[in-house]
CSV table of C-alpha atoms in Angstrom, one decimal:
chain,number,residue,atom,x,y,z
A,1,UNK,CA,-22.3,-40.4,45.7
A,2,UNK,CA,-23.2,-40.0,49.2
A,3,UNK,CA,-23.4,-36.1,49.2
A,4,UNK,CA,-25.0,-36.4,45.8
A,5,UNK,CA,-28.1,-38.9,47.7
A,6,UNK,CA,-28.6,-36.4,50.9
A,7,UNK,CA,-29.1,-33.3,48.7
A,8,UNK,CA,-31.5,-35.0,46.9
A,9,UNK,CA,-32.8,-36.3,50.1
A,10,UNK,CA,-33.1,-32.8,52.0
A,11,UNK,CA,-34.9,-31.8,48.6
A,12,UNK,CA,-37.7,-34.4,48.7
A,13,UNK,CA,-38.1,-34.1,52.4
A,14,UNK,CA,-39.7,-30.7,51.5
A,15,UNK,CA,-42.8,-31.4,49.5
A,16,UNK,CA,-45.4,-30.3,51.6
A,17,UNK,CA,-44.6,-26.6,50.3
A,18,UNK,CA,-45.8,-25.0,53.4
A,19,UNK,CA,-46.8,-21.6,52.4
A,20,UNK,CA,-47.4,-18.4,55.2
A,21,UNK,CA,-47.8,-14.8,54.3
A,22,UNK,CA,-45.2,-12.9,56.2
A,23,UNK,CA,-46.4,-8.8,55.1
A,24,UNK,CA,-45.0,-8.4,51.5
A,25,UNK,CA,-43.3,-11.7,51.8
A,26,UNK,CA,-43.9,-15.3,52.0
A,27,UNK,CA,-42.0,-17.7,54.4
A,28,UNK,CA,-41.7,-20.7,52.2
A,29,UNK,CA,-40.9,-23.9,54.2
A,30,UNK,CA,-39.3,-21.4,56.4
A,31,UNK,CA,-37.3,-19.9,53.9
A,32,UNK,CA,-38.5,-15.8,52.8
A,33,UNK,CA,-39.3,-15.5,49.0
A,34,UNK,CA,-40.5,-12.8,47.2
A,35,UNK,CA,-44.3,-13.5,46.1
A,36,UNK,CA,-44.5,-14.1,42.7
A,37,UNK,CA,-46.9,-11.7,42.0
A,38,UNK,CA,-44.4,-9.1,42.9
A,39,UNK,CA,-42.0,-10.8,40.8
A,40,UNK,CA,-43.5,-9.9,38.1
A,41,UNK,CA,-44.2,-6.2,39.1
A,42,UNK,CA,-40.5,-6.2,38.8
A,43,UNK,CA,-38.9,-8.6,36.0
A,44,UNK,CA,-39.3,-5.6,33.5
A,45,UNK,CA,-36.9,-3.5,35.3
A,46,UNK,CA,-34.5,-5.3,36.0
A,47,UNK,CA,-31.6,-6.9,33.4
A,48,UNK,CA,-31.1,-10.2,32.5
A,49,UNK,CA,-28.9,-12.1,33.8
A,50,UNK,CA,-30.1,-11.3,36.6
A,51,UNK,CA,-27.1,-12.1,39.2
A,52,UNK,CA,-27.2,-12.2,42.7
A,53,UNK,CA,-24.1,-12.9,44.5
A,54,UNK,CA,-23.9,-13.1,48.3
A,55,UNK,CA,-21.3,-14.3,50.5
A,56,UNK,CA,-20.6,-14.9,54.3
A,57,UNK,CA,-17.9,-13.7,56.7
A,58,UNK,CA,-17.5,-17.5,57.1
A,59,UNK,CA,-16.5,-17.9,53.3
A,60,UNK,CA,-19.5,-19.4,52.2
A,61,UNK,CA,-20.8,-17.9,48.7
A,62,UNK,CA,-23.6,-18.5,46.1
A,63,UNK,CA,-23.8,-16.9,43.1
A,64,UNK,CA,-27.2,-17.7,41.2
A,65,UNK,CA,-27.5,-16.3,37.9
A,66,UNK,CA,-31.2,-15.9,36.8
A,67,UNK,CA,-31.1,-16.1,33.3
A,68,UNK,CA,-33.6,-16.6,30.3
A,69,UNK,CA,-34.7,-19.6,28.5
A,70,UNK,CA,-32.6,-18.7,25.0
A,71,UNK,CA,-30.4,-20.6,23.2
A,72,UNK,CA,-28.8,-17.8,21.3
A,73,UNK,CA,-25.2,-17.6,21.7
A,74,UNK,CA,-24.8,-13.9,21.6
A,75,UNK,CA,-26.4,-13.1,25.1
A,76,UNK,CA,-24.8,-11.7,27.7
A,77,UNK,CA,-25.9,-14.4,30.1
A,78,UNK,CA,-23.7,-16.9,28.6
A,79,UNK,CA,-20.9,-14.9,28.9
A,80,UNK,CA,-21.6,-13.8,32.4
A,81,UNK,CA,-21.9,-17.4,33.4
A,82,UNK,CA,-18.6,-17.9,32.0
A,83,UNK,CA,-17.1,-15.0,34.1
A,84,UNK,CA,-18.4,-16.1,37.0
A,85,UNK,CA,-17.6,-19.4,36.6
A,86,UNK,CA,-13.8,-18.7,36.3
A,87,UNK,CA,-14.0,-16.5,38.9
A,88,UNK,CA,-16.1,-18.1,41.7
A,89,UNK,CA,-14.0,-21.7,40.9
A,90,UNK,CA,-17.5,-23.3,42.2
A,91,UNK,CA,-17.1,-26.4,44.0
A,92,UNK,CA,-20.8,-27.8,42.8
A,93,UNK,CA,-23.2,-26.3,40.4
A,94,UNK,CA,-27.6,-26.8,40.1
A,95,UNK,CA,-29.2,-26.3,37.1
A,96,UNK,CA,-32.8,-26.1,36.2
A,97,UNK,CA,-35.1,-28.3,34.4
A,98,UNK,CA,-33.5,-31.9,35.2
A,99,UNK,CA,-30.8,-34.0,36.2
A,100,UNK,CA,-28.4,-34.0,33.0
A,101,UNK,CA,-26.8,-37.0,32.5
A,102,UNK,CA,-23.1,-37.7,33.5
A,103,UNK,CA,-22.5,-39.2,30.5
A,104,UNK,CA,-24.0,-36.0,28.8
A,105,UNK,CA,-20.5,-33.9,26.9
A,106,UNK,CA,-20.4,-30.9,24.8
A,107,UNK,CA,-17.0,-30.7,22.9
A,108,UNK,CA,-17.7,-27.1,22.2
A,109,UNK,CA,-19.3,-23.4,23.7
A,110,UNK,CA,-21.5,-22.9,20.9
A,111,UNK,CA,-22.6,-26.7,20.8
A,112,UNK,CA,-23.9,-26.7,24.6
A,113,UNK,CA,-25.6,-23.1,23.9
A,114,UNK,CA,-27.4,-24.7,20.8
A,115,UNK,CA,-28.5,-27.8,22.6
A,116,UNK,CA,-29.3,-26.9,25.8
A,117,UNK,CA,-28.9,-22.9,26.5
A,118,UNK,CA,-27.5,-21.9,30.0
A,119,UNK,CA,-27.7,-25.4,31.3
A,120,UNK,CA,-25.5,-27.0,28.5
A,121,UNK,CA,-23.3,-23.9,29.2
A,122,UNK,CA,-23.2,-24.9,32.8
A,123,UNK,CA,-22.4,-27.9,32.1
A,124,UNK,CA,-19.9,-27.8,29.5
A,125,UNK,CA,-18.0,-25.6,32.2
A,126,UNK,CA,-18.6,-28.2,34.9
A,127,UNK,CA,-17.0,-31.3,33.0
A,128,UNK,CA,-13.9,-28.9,32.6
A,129,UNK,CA,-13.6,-28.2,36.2
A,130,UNK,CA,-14.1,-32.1,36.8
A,131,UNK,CA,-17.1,-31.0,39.1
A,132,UNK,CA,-20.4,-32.3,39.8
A,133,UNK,CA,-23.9,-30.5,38.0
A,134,UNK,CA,-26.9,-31.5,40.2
A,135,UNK,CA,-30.7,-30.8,39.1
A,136,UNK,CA,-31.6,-28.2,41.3
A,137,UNK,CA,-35.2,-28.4,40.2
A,138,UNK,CA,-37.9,-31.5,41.8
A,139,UNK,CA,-37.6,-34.1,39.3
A,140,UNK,CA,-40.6,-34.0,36.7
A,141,UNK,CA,-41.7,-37.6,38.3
A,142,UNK,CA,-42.5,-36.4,41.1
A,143,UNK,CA,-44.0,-32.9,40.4
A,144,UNK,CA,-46.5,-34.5,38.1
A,145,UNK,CA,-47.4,-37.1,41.0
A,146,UNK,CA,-48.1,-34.0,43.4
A,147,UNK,CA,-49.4,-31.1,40.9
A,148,UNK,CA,-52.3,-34.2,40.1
A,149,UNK,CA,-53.2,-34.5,43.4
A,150,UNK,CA,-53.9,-30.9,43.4
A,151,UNK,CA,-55.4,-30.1,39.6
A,152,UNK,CA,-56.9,-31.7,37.0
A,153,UNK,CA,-55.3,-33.5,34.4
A,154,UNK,CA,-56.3,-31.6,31.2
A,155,UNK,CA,-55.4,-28.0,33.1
A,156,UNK,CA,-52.0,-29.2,34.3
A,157,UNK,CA,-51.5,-30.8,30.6
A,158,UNK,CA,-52.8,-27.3,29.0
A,159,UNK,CA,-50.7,-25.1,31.4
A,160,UNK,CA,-47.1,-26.9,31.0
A,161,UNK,CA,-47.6,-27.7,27.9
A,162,UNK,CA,-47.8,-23.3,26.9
A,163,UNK,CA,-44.8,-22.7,30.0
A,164,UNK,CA,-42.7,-25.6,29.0
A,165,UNK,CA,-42.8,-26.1,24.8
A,166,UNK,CA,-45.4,-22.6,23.5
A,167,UNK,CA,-43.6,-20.4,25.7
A,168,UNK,CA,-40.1,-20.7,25.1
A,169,UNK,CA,-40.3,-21.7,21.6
A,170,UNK,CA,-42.8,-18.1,21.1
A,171,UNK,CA,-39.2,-16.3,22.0
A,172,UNK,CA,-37.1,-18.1,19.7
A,173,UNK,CA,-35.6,-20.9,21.7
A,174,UNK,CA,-35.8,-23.4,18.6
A,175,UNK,CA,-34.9,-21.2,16.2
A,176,UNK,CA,-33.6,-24.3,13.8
A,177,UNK,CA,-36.8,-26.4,14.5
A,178,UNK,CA,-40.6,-26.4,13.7
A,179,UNK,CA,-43.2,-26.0,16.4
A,180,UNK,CA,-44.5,-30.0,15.3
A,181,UNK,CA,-41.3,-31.1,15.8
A,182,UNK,CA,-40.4,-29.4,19.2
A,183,UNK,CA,-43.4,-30.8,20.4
A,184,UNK,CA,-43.5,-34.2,19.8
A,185,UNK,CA,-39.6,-34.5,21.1
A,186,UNK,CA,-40.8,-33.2,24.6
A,187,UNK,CA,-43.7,-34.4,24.7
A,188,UNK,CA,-42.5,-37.8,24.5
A,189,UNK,CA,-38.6,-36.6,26.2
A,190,UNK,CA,-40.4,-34.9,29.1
A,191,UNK,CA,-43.7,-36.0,29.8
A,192,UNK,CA,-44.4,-39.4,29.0
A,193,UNK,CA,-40.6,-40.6,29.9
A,194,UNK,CA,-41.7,-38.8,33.3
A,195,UNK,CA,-44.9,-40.7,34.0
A,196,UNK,CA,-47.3,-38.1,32.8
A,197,UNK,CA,-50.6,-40.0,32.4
A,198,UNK,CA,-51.5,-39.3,28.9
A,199,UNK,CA,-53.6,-41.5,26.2
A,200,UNK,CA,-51.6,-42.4,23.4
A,201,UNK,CA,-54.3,-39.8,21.2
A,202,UNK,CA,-53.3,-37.7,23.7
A,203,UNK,CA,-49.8,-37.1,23.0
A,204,UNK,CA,-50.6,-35.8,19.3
A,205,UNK,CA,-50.6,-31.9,18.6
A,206,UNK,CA,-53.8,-31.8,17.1
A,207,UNK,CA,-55.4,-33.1,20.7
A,208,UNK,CA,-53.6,-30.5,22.7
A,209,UNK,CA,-55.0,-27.8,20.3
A,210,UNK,CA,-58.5,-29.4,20.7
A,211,UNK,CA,-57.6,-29.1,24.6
A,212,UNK,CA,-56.9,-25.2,23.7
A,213,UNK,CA,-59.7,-24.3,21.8
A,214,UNK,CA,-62.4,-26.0,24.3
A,215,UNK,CA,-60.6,-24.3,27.5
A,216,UNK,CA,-60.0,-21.0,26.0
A,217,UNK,CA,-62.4,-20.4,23.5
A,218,UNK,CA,-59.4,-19.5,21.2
A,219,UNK,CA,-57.4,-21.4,18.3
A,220,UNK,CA,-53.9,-22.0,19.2
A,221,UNK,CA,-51.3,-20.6,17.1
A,222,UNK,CA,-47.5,-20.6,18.6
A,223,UNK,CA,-47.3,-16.9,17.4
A,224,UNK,CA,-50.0,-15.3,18.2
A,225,UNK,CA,-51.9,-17.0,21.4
A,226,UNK,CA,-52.7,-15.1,25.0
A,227,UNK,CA,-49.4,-15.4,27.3
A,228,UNK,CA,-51.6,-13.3,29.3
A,229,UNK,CA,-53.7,-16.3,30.6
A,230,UNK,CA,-50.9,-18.7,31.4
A,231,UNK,CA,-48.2,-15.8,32.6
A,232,UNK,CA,-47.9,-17.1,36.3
A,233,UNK,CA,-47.3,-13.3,37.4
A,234,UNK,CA,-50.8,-12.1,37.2
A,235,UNK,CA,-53.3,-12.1,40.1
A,236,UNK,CA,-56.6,-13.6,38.7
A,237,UNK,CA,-56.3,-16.0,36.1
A,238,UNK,CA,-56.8,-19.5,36.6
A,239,UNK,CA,-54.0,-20.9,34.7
A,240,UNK,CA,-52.0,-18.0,36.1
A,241,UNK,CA,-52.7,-19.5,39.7
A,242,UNK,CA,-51.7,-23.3,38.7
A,243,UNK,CA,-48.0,-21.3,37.2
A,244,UNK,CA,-47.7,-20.1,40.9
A,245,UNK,CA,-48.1,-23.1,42.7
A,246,UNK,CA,-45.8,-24.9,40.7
A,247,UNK,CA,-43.2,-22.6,40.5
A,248,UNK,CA,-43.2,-22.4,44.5
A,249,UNK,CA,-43.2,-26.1,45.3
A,250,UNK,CA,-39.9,-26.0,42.6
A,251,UNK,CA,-38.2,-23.1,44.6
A,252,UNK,CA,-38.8,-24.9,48.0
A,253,UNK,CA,-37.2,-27.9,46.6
A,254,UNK,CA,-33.8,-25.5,45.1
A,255,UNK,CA,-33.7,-23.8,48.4
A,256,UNK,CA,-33.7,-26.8,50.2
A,257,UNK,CA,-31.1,-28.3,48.2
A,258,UNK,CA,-28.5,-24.8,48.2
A,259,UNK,CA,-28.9,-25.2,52.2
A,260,UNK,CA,-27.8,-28.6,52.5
A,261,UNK,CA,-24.9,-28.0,49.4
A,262,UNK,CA,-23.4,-25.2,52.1
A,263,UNK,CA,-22.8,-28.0,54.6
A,264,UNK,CA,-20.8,-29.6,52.4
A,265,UNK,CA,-19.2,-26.6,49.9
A,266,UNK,CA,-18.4,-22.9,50.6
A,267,UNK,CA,-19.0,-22.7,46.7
A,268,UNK,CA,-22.3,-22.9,45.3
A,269,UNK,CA,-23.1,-21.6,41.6
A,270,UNK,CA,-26.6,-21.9,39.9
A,271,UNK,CA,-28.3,-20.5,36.9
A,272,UNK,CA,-32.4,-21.0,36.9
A,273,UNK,CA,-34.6,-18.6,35.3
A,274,UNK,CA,-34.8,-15.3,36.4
A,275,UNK,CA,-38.4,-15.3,37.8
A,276,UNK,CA,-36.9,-17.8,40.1
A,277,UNK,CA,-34.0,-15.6,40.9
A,278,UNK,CA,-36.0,-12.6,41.8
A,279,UNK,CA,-38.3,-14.9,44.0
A,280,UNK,CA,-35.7,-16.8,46.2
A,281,UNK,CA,-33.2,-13.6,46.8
A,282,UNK,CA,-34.1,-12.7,50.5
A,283,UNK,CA,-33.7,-17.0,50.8
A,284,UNK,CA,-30.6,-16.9,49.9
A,285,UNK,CA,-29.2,-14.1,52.1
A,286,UNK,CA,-30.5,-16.2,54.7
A,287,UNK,CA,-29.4,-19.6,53.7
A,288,UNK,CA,-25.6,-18.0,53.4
A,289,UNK,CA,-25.6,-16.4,56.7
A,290,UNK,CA,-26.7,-19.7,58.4
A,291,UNK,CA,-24.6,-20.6,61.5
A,292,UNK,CA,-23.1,-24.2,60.1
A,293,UNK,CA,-20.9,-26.9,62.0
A,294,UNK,CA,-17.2,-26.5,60.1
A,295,UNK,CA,-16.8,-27.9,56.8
A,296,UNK,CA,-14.5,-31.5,57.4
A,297,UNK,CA,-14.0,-31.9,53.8
């Protein structure tokens, strides 16, 4: 329990998200990330998974798999976590999105892929190995309390609500479940049980496409709306600029929380999106080649 508080600690002790240019790079909280506006000059050519493995002469190793957000049991990612989960033998794993409860089983492979993609994977594996699954992401409490410091409610509510529910669910990641339906679960799963300040006519579907239409100009249809405008990798957009910020003060948090698991571990696995993967790759060269005191464990 102890370890479990101080990662969470050295996470939170990070907020600020200072940000410095460094050339083509960006030290973040004194970490080097890729900017995510190179990111996406390069997600096209690379494959997903997207797996980078690094390791120290002093046995410390992470292997973060940067995957995509599908619940399709036939891609490869799931079984390339699966590989390198028997072969790594990881001593703690992170996962995106949210701490998963410990009470929280899947009895099967294909019933963790259904319900929760990579991270029901993850932790399906976990439970097996009798090892811990930490969030790896801030917890949605406390990004909305910072991200409405910094932005307005209804353009915070517009932009999640496309990365986090239009998004995913636009590339099949409900494929057993209407659009209505998805919506309203997280909606009331994600954002209201995590203190998102919304009216109780705000929660319906038919107030989020009002918000659409008066923002954008544009009706909203889940299958046909502009990704474009919302796709955190592009350099002038607005909504595009609230993505980046986001998805930074997130990766200072993971690094944060990888550096202080190495104090502890020598084996760290972690599967996040691979936007995420591509942005925090020189970090984690660095956080693996830190000098550490000796592990007492």
């Amino acid at each position: 329990m102890m370890k479990t508080v101080m990662l969470w600690l050295s996470g939170m002790c990070l907020l600020s998200c200072n940000i410095l240019r460094k050339g083509n790079s960006i030290s973040l909280n004194h970490y080097t990330v890729r900017d995510y506006v190179k990111v996406g000059k390069i997600m096209d050519t690379v494959k997903t998974p997207y797996v980078i493995d690094v390791r120290s002469k002093n046995g410390k190793r992470i292997v973060f798999i940067g995957c995509v957000h599908d619940a399709v049991s036939t891609h490869p990612q799931f079984s390339i976590i699966g590989k390198y989960f028997a072969e790594l033998k990881p001593e703690l794993v992170f996962n995106e999105g949210g701490q998963i409860p410990d009470n929280t089983h899947y009895t099967t492979i294909n019933e963790a892929i259904q319900k929760d993609g990579e991270t029901g994977l993850l932790k399906y594996y976990a439970d097996k190995s009798a090892i811990k699954m930490l969030n790896g992401d801030m917890d949605a409490r406390t990004e909305f309390e910072l991200t409405l410091k910094k932005q307005p409610k209804e353009d915070l509510y517009l932009y999640y609500v496309i990365e986090r529910i239009a998004i995913p669910y636009h590339y099949g990641a409900y494929p057993h479940e209407n659009f209505d339906s998805v919506f309203n679960r997280i909606i009331a799963k994600y954002f209201i049980k995590n203190g998102f300040p919304l009216l109780p006519a705000e929660v319906e579907l038919s107030y989020f496409k009002k918000l659409y239409k008066r923002k954008t100009g544009k009706v909203f249809d889940v299958t046909n709306f502009d990704l474009e405008a919302f796709d955190y990798i592009n350099d002038h957009c607005k909504y595009c600029a609230v993505g980046r910020v986001s998805k930074m003060t997130r990766d200072s948090v993971l690094l944060s929380k990888i550096d202080a698991a190495l104090n502890q571990y020598d084996r760290v696995l972690i599967t996040f999106g691979h936007g995420h993967a591509l942005a925090v790759e020189p970090a984690l060269k660095e956080i693996v080649n830190r000098e550490r005191r000796p592990n007492r464990n």
